[in-house]
């Protein structure tokens, strides 16, 4: 290990508000993302265990955060972890600090017995050496179904505290949106992602199902996620929203929507990588819903 003089390694430090703000500074400086938005949404995922190097002035120099990301995969609940917020300040790169935090986060996941570890990256080469393999994601496109049954719907507003409290309760106790691959919870990242998406629409159907959707560039319908105790058919969703687009794009495996679309490989910058003990993979095409990205 090269010299770490003047730096202090800290584990599981989110209970210290000063250290959390220091991580927010690192995220702002490296990614231009303001994670303090989470403070107004109820805080970061309470399962988070962060590993970081800090300097004597308290600045966060390097970090990687593990959190619990239980998944449904092919009808089975998988105890998985996610890794996020991986970065090193530019003037400290190339000294092995990232290697330190990656190893600490993975040792934590292994000691805790997680069956799978997932991350999203634009640099897969960084993680292959640690046992991660890329998995291809798809979106699903096809003619929109007609003839569904309309149910009562009302728009939720991100700025409305009562609406967000209701959404939070539904996120705490949701059905997986797909049996092939879906997060079981992922509440904090849903709320965070929603706050960053000006075109996102959140519509409450039947008082207990939230539809996260947006209009596509061509006027088509894009379904990003469904949060509720029941997953309705796509035809009923469109009838309830009182829209009749010609095409629909669904950003997760649509096995619970009574509709099929053509699976199109995802062409985005970020690659989903998995590290598993048993080669666990969905058998068919799938995607992590955009609202669950981390
Ligand atoms: C990626 C990043 C965290 C690496 O930090 P670092 O301090 O240079 O990392 P380390 O010195 O610990 O290097 C770890 C290893 O990764 C390798 N590595 C570093 N950057 C790499 C890259 N872009 N592509 C492939 N390998 C890379 C190093 O060569 C080193 O390999 P070695 O152990 O065989 O020498 C840093 O460049 C960064 O913060 N970048 C911007 C944010 C980012 O990309 N975060 C990760 C995205 S999920």
Tab-separated table of C-alpha atoms and ligand atoms in Angstrom:
chain	number	residue	atom	x	y	z
A	1	UNK	CA	0.000	0.000	0.000
A	2	UNK	CA	1.389	3.435	-0.887
A	3	UNK	CA	1.611	6.291	1.587
A	4	UNK	CA	-1.682	7.328	3.213
A	5	UNK	CA	-0.104	9.908	5.559
A	6	UNK	CA	-2.541	12.629	6.560
A	7	UNK	CA	-5.577	10.599	5.576
A	8	UNK	CA	-8.023	8.770	7.845
A	9	UNK	CA	-10.074	5.773	6.748
A	10	UNK	CA	-13.665	5.797	8.007
A	11	UNK	CA	-16.329	3.077	7.765
A	12	UNK	CA	-20.089	3.412	8.215
A	13	UNK	CA	-19.863	7.159	8.837
A	14	UNK	CA	-23.313	8.435	7.702
A	15	UNK	CA	-24.326	8.937	11.352
A	16	UNK	CA	-21.882	11.871	11.419
A	17	UNK	CA	-23.584	14.817	9.644
A	18	UNK	CA	-20.237	16.548	8.995
A	19	UNK	CA	-18.833	13.480	7.245
A	20	UNK	CA	-22.079	13.080	5.220
A	21	UNK	CA	-21.720	16.711	4.078
A	22	UNK	CA	-18.084	16.008	3.164
A	23	UNK	CA	-19.224	13.120	0.952
A	24	UNK	CA	-21.821	15.458	-0.587
A	25	UNK	CA	-18.913	17.793	-1.430
A	26	UNK	CA	-17.050	14.964	-3.165
A	27	UNK	CA	-20.191	14.025	-5.164
A	28	UNK	CA	-20.740	17.674	-6.136
A	29	UNK	CA	-17.119	18.173	-7.212
A	30	UNK	CA	-16.709	14.895	-9.134
A	31	UNK	CA	-20.185	14.274	-10.569
A	32	UNK	CA	-21.912	17.695	-10.231
A	33	UNK	CA	-24.721	16.000	-8.279
A	34	UNK	CA	-26.265	17.497	-5.119
A	35	UNK	CA	-26.966	14.509	-2.836
A	36	UNK	CA	-28.064	16.816	0.010
A	37	UNK	CA	-31.425	16.820	-1.824
A	38	UNK	CA	-31.840	13.466	-0.044
A	39	UNK	CA	-31.946	15.286	3.307
A	40	UNK	CA	-35.266	16.870	2.275
A	41	UNK	CA	-36.596	13.488	1.109
A	42	UNK	CA	-35.970	11.582	4.339
A	43	UNK	CA	-32.215	10.989	4.093
A	44	UNK	CA	-30.033	8.427	2.316
A	45	UNK	CA	-30.942	4.743	2.316
A	46	UNK	CA	-30.739	3.733	6.011
A	47	UNK	CA	-28.987	0.487	5.057
A	48	UNK	CA	-26.033	2.475	3.620
A	49	UNK	CA	-22.537	1.591	4.844
A	50	UNK	CA	-20.003	4.034	3.390
A	51	UNK	CA	-16.218	3.597	3.226
A	52	UNK	CA	-14.079	6.674	2.745
A	53	UNK	CA	-10.709	8.362	3.084
A	54	UNK	CA	-10.829	11.828	4.741
A	55	UNK	CA	-8.080	14.449	5.010
A	56	UNK	CA	-7.156	16.411	8.156
A	57	UNK	CA	-9.461	19.270	7.142
A	58	UNK	CA	-12.371	16.797	7.003
A	59	UNK	CA	-12.685	16.702	3.207
A	60	UNK	CA	-13.813	13.375	1.772
A	61	UNK	CA	-11.055	12.296	-0.622
A	62	UNK	CA	-12.314	8.891	-1.733
A	63	UNK	CA	-15.547	6.961	-1.169
A	64	UNK	CA	-17.614	3.913	-2.029
A	65	UNK	CA	-21.007	3.167	-0.409
A	66	UNK	CA	-22.733	-0.213	-0.055
A	67	UNK	CA	-26.474	-0.476	0.554
A	68	UNK	CA	-29.053	-3.233	0.688
A	69	UNK	CA	-30.763	-3.779	-2.682
A	70	UNK	CA	-33.074	-6.772	-2.320
A	71	UNK	CA	-34.125	-8.032	-5.745
A	72	UNK	CA	-36.716	-10.278	-7.325
A	73	UNK	CA	-34.930	-12.467	-9.886
A	74	UNK	CA	-36.872	-15.148	-11.782
A	75	UNK	CA	-39.517	-15.313	-9.071
A	76	UNK	CA	-37.036	-15.599	-6.204
A	77	UNK	CA	-36.082	-13.007	-3.588
A	78	UNK	CA	-32.328	-12.403	-3.786
A	79	UNK	CA	-30.463	-10.717	-0.945
A	80	UNK	CA	-28.372	-8.302	-2.996
A	81	UNK	CA	-26.296	-5.212	-2.239
A	82	UNK	CA	-25.735	-2.169	-4.419
A	83	UNK	CA	-22.572	-0.071	-4.573
A	84	UNK	CA	-22.739	3.642	-5.354
A	85	UNK	CA	-20.998	7.000	-4.928
A	86	UNK	CA	-17.586	5.699	-6.003
A	87	UNK	CA	-15.088	8.516	-6.578
A	88	UNK	CA	-11.654	9.905	-5.738
A	89	UNK	CA	-10.717	13.608	-5.809
A	90	UNK	CA	-8.632	14.363	-8.951
A	91	UNK	CA	-5.497	15.441	-7.066
A	92	UNK	CA	-5.411	12.137	-5.153
A	93	UNK	CA	-5.988	9.707	-8.031
A	94	UNK	CA	-3.584	6.963	-9.073
A	95	UNK	CA	-2.418	6.144	-5.512
A	96	UNK	CA	-4.671	3.164	-4.898
A	97	UNK	CA	-7.294	4.981	-2.773
A	98	UNK	CA	-10.115	3.669	-4.930
A	99	UNK	CA	-8.754	0.149	-4.638
A	100	UNK	CA	-8.940	0.578	-0.842
A	101	UNK	CA	-12.598	1.628	-0.756
A	102	UNK	CA	-13.669	-0.967	-3.350
A	103	UNK	CA	-12.010	-3.731	-1.338
A	104	UNK	CA	-13.520	-2.498	1.931
A	105	UNK	CA	-17.015	-2.319	0.418
A	106	UNK	CA	-16.724	-5.816	-1.081
A	107	UNK	CA	-15.343	-7.283	2.150
A	108	UNK	CA	-18.367	-5.802	3.931
A	109	UNK	CA	-20.760	-7.351	1.366
A	110	UNK	CA	-19.062	-10.745	1.642
A	111	UNK	CA	-19.015	-10.672	5.453
A	112	UNK	CA	-22.712	-9.760	5.462
A	113	UNK	CA	-23.479	-12.738	3.234
A	114	UNK	CA	-24.979	-10.864	0.292
A	115	UNK	CA	-25.714	-13.269	-2.545
A	116	UNK	CA	-25.138	-10.674	-5.260
A	117	UNK	CA	-23.584	-7.219	-5.582
A	118	UNK	CA	-24.704	-4.788	-8.284
A	119	UNK	CA	-23.342	-1.495	-9.580
A	120	UNK	CA	-23.772	0.860	-12.537
A	121	UNK	CA	-20.694	2.267	-14.224
A	122	UNK	CA	-19.383	3.878	-17.396
A	123	UNK	CA	-16.017	2.146	-16.743
A	124	UNK	CA	-16.618	-1.647	-16.551
A	125	UNK	CA	-12.853	-2.301	-16.682
A	126	UNK	CA	-12.529	-0.890	-13.157
A	127	UNK	CA	-14.640	-3.691	-11.698
A	128	UNK	CA	-13.926	-6.809	-13.776
A	129	UNK	CA	-10.866	-7.564	-11.650
A	130	UNK	CA	-13.151	-7.624	-8.592
A	131	UNK	CA	-15.381	-10.336	-10.049
A	132	UNK	CA	-18.074	-8.134	-11.613
A	133	UNK	CA	-19.479	-9.026	-15.035
A	134	UNK	CA	-21.514	-6.752	-17.290
A	135	UNK	CA	-25.135	-7.697	-17.952
A	136	UNK	CA	-27.044	-6.317	-20.912
A	137	UNK	CA	-30.221	-4.379	-20.207
A	138	UNK	CA	-33.183	-3.942	-22.548
A	139	UNK	CA	-36.203	-1.767	-22.990
A	140	UNK	CA	-39.416	-3.161	-24.472
A	141	UNK	CA	-41.235	-1.435	-27.338
A	142	UNK	CA	-44.338	-2.191	-29.351
A	143	UNK	CA	-47.840	-1.114	-30.314
A	144	UNK	CA	-49.701	0.249	-27.298
A	145	UNK	CA	-52.613	-1.949	-26.202
A	146	UNK	CA	-56.188	-0.599	-26.375
A	147	UNK	CA	-59.489	-1.621	-24.787
A	148	UNK	CA	-58.417	-1.461	-21.139
A	149	UNK	CA	-60.631	-0.563	-18.195
A	150	UNK	CA	-60.319	2.998	-16.868
A	151	UNK	CA	-59.767	3.363	-13.125
A	152	UNK	CA	-59.684	6.590	-11.076
A	153	UNK	CA	-56.401	8.516	-11.423
A	154	UNK	CA	-54.981	11.709	-9.950
A	155	UNK	CA	-51.629	13.442	-10.490
A	156	UNK	CA	-49.137	13.517	-7.607
A	157	UNK	CA	-46.870	16.549	-7.162
A	158	UNK	CA	-43.263	16.234	-5.986
A	159	UNK	CA	-43.612	19.531	-4.107
A	160	UNK	CA	-46.641	18.281	-2.140
A	161	UNK	CA	-45.633	16.747	1.204
A	162	UNK	CA	-48.802	14.650	1.558
A	163	UNK	CA	-48.366	13.234	-1.962
A	164	UNK	CA	-44.733	12.342	-1.249
A	165	UNK	CA	-45.637	10.757	2.102
A	166	UNK	CA	-48.180	8.575	0.294
A	167	UNK	CA	-45.591	7.639	-2.359
A	168	UNK	CA	-43.103	6.832	0.426
A	169	UNK	CA	-45.602	4.485	2.105
A	170	UNK	CA	-46.292	2.699	-1.182
A	171	UNK	CA	-42.530	2.371	-1.824
A	172	UNK	CA	-42.154	0.731	1.599
A	173	UNK	CA	-44.572	-2.021	0.701
A	174	UNK	CA	-44.589	-2.556	-3.053
A	175	UNK	CA	-44.992	-5.511	-5.341
A	176	UNK	CA	-41.978	-6.092	-7.619
A	177	UNK	CA	-42.796	-4.592	-11.005
A	178	UNK	CA	-41.428	-7.688	-12.767
A	179	UNK	CA	-41.011	-11.303	-11.643
A	180	UNK	CA	-37.946	-11.610	-13.882
A	181	UNK	CA	-35.923	-8.761	-12.388
A	182	UNK	CA	-36.981	-5.897	-10.111
A	183	UNK	CA	-35.933	-4.206	-6.892
A	184	UNK	CA	-38.173	-5.002	-3.935
A	185	UNK	CA	-37.855	-1.522	-2.444
A	186	UNK	CA	-35.296	1.138	-3.526
A	187	UNK	CA	-37.291	3.946	-1.902
A	188	UNK	CA	-34.645	6.635	-1.424
A	189	UNK	CA	-33.250	6.425	-4.965
A	190	UNK	CA	-36.783	6.499	-6.436
A	191	UNK	CA	-37.507	9.758	-4.583
A	192	UNK	CA	-34.075	11.198	-5.457
A	193	UNK	CA	-34.352	10.286	-9.156
A	194	UNK	CA	-37.908	11.655	-9.302
A	195	UNK	CA	-36.709	14.995	-7.926
A	196	UNK	CA	-34.199	15.244	-10.820
A	197	UNK	CA	-36.670	14.469	-13.631
A	198	UNK	CA	-38.710	17.536	-14.669
A	199	UNK	CA	-40.687	15.601	-17.324
A	200	UNK	CA	-41.626	12.729	-15.005
A	201	UNK	CA	-45.302	12.205	-14.302
A	202	UNK	CA	-46.446	10.431	-11.177
A	203	UNK	CA	-50.096	9.417	-11.347
A	204	UNK	CA	-51.945	7.688	-8.515
A	205	UNK	CA	-54.279	4.944	-9.804
A	206	UNK	CA	-56.941	3.391	-7.571
A	207	UNK	CA	-55.489	5.330	-4.595
A	208	UNK	CA	-52.765	2.692	-4.125
A	209	UNK	CA	-50.671	2.400	-7.307
A	210	UNK	CA	-48.218	5.053	-8.558
A	211	UNK	CA	-47.459	5.088	-12.291
A	212	UNK	CA	-44.076	6.700	-13.119
A	213	UNK	CA	-44.137	7.642	-16.787
A	214	UNK	CA	-43.266	10.296	-19.332
A	215	UNK	CA	-44.025	11.180	-22.918
A	216	UNK	CA	-41.450	9.894	-25.394
A	217	UNK	CA	-39.818	12.158	-27.957
A	218	UNK	CA	-42.205	10.900	-30.660
A	219	UNK	CA	-45.297	11.378	-28.481
A	220	UNK	CA	-45.195	7.709	-27.462
A	221	UNK	CA	-45.750	6.473	-23.923
A	222	UNK	CA	-42.748	5.586	-21.751
A	223	UNK	CA	-43.417	3.590	-18.591
A	224	UNK	CA	-40.564	3.883	-16.099
A	225	UNK	CA	-41.901	2.101	-13.004
A	226	UNK	CA	-45.012	1.098	-11.064
A	227	UNK	CA	-45.190	1.335	-7.269
A	228	UNK	CA	-48.065	-0.393	-5.538
A	229	UNK	CA	-49.533	-3.486	-3.993
A	230	UNK	CA	-50.767	-4.593	-7.441
A	231	UNK	CA	-49.284	-4.354	-10.948
A	232	UNK	CA	-52.064	-3.398	-13.383
A	233	UNK	CA	-52.226	-4.410	-17.062
A	234	UNK	CA	-50.703	-1.911	-19.484
A	235	UNK	CA	-54.064	-1.581	-21.300
A	236	UNK	CA	-55.758	-0.573	-18.005
A	237	UNK	CA	-52.958	1.910	-17.271
A	238	UNK	CA	-53.432	3.672	-20.620
A	239	UNK	CA	-57.237	3.649	-20.300
A	240	UNK	CA	-56.962	5.115	-16.790
A	241	UNK	CA	-54.585	7.852	-17.964
A	242	UNK	CA	-57.042	8.524	-20.823
A	243	UNK	CA	-54.329	8.444	-23.452
A	244	UNK	CA	-54.152	6.384	-26.638
A	245	UNK	CA	-50.551	6.484	-27.917
A	246	UNK	CA	-49.687	4.368	-30.940
A	247	UNK	CA	-46.528	2.975	-29.279
A	248	UNK	CA	-45.403	2.105	-25.790
A	249	UNK	CA	-41.903	1.709	-24.392
A	250	UNK	CA	-41.508	-0.082	-21.055
A	251	UNK	CA	-38.204	0.302	-19.178
A	252	UNK	CA	-38.382	-3.012	-17.295
A	253	UNK	CA	-39.353	-6.591	-18.187
A	254	UNK	CA	-43.122	-6.352	-18.863
A	255	UNK	CA	-43.988	-9.896	-17.692
A	256	UNK	CA	-46.638	-8.598	-15.271
A	257	UNK	CA	-48.295	-6.113	-17.665
A	258	UNK	CA	-50.339	-8.521	-19.852
A	259	UNK	CA	-48.461	-7.066	-22.821
A	260	UNK	CA	-45.327	-7.945	-24.738
A	261	UNK	CA	-42.916	-5.635	-26.511
A	262	UNK	CA	-39.846	-6.230	-28.596
A	263	UNK	CA	-36.717	-6.338	-26.407
A	264	UNK	CA	-34.276	-3.655	-27.627
A	265	UNK	CA	-30.723	-3.594	-26.219
A	266	UNK	CA	-30.063	-0.550	-24.042
A	267	UNK	CA	-27.622	1.868	-25.666
A	268	UNK	CA	-27.017	4.123	-22.647
A	269	UNK	CA	-23.606	5.060	-21.209
A	270	UNK	CA	-24.016	3.137	-17.976
A	271	UNK	CA	-23.436	-0.611	-17.740
A	272	UNK	CA	-25.064	-2.743	-15.060
A	273	UNK	CA	-22.523	-5.111	-13.502
A	274	UNK	CA	-23.203	-8.046	-11.185
A	275	UNK	CA	-20.904	-10.030	-8.914
A	276	UNK	CA	-22.598	-13.239	-7.796
A	277	UNK	CA	-21.570	-16.484	-6.161
A	278	UNK	CA	-23.775	-18.729	-8.247
A	279	UNK	CA	-23.933	-17.143	-11.713
A	280	UNK	CA	-27.357	-15.729	-10.857
A	281	UNK	CA	-28.910	-14.014	-13.909
A	282	UNK	CA	-32.404	-13.404	-15.216
A	283	UNK	CA	-33.092	-15.927	-17.993
A	284	UNK	CA	-34.674	-13.404	-20.361
A	285	UNK	CA	-34.156	-9.725	-21.244
A	286	UNK	CA	-34.719	-7.254	-18.418
A	287	UNK	CA	-33.764	-3.827	-17.067
A	288	UNK	CA	-33.360	-2.109	-13.744
A	289	UNK	CA	-36.222	0.442	-13.840
A	290	UNK	CA	-34.819	3.981	-14.343
A	291	UNK	CA	-36.440	5.131	-11.096
A	292	UNK	CA	-34.253	2.593	-9.244
A	293	UNK	CA	-30.951	3.658	-10.830
A	294	UNK	CA	-28.233	4.392	-8.307
B	1	LIG	C1	-12.264	5.956	-11.291
B	1	LIG	C2	-11.555	6.584	-10.090
B	1	LIG	C3	-12.427	6.378	-8.856
B	1	LIG	C4	-10.210	5.890	-9.920
B	1	LIG	O1	-9.520	6.495	-8.827
B	1	LIG	P1	-7.956	6.202	-8.578
B	1	LIG	O2	-7.561	6.864	-7.326
B	1	LIG	O3	-7.182	6.545	-9.787
B	1	LIG	O4	-7.976	4.633	-8.401
B	1	LIG	P2	-6.780	3.723	-7.879
B	1	LIG	O5	-5.493	4.482	-7.880
B	1	LIG	O6	-7.194	3.100	-6.603
B	1	LIG	O7	-6.739	2.653	-9.031
B	1	LIG	C5	-7.413	1.442	-8.941
B	1	LIG	C6	-7.132	0.646	-10.183
B	1	LIG	O8	-8.075	1.038	-11.201
B	1	LIG	C7	-7.351	1.371	-12.393
B	1	LIG	N1	-8.078	2.453	-13.046
B	1	LIG	C8	-8.190	3.733	-12.642
B	1	LIG	N2	-8.961	4.423	-13.495
B	1	LIG	C9	-9.321	3.560	-14.475
B	1	LIG	C10	-10.118	3.674	-15.655
B	1	LIG	N3	-10.708	4.838	-16.002
B	1	LIG	N4	-10.302	2.583	-16.417
B	1	LIG	C11	-9.730	1.390	-16.081
B	1	LIG	N5	-8.972	1.211	-14.961
B	1	LIG	C12	-8.777	2.291	-14.186
B	1	LIG	C13	-5.986	1.784	-11.937
B	1	LIG	O9	-5.054	1.618	-12.980
B	1	LIG	C14	-5.748	0.857	-10.774
B	1	LIG	O10	-5.279	-0.370	-11.262
B	1	LIG	P3	-4.016	-1.110	-10.569
B	1	LIG	O11	-4.493	-1.477	-9.192
B	1	LIG	O12	-3.791	-2.316	-11.441
B	1	LIG	O13	-2.926	-0.122	-10.584
B	1	LIG	C15	-11.329	8.096	-10.287
B	1	LIG	O14	-10.645	8.283	-11.492
B	1	LIG	C16	-12.622	8.917	-10.313
B	1	LIG	O15	-13.119	9.339	-9.278
B	1	LIG	N6	-13.164	9.159	-11.528
B	1	LIG	C17	-14.377	9.912	-11.695
B	1	LIG	C18	-15.574	9.213	-11.090
B	1	LIG	C19	-15.711	7.790	-11.567
B	1	LIG	O16	-15.491	7.457	-12.722
B	1	LIG	N7	-16.113	6.922	-10.623
B	1	LIG	C20	-16.289	5.504	-10.864
B	1	LIG	C21	-17.462	5.303	-11.731
B	1	LIG	S1	-18.549	4.051	-11.160
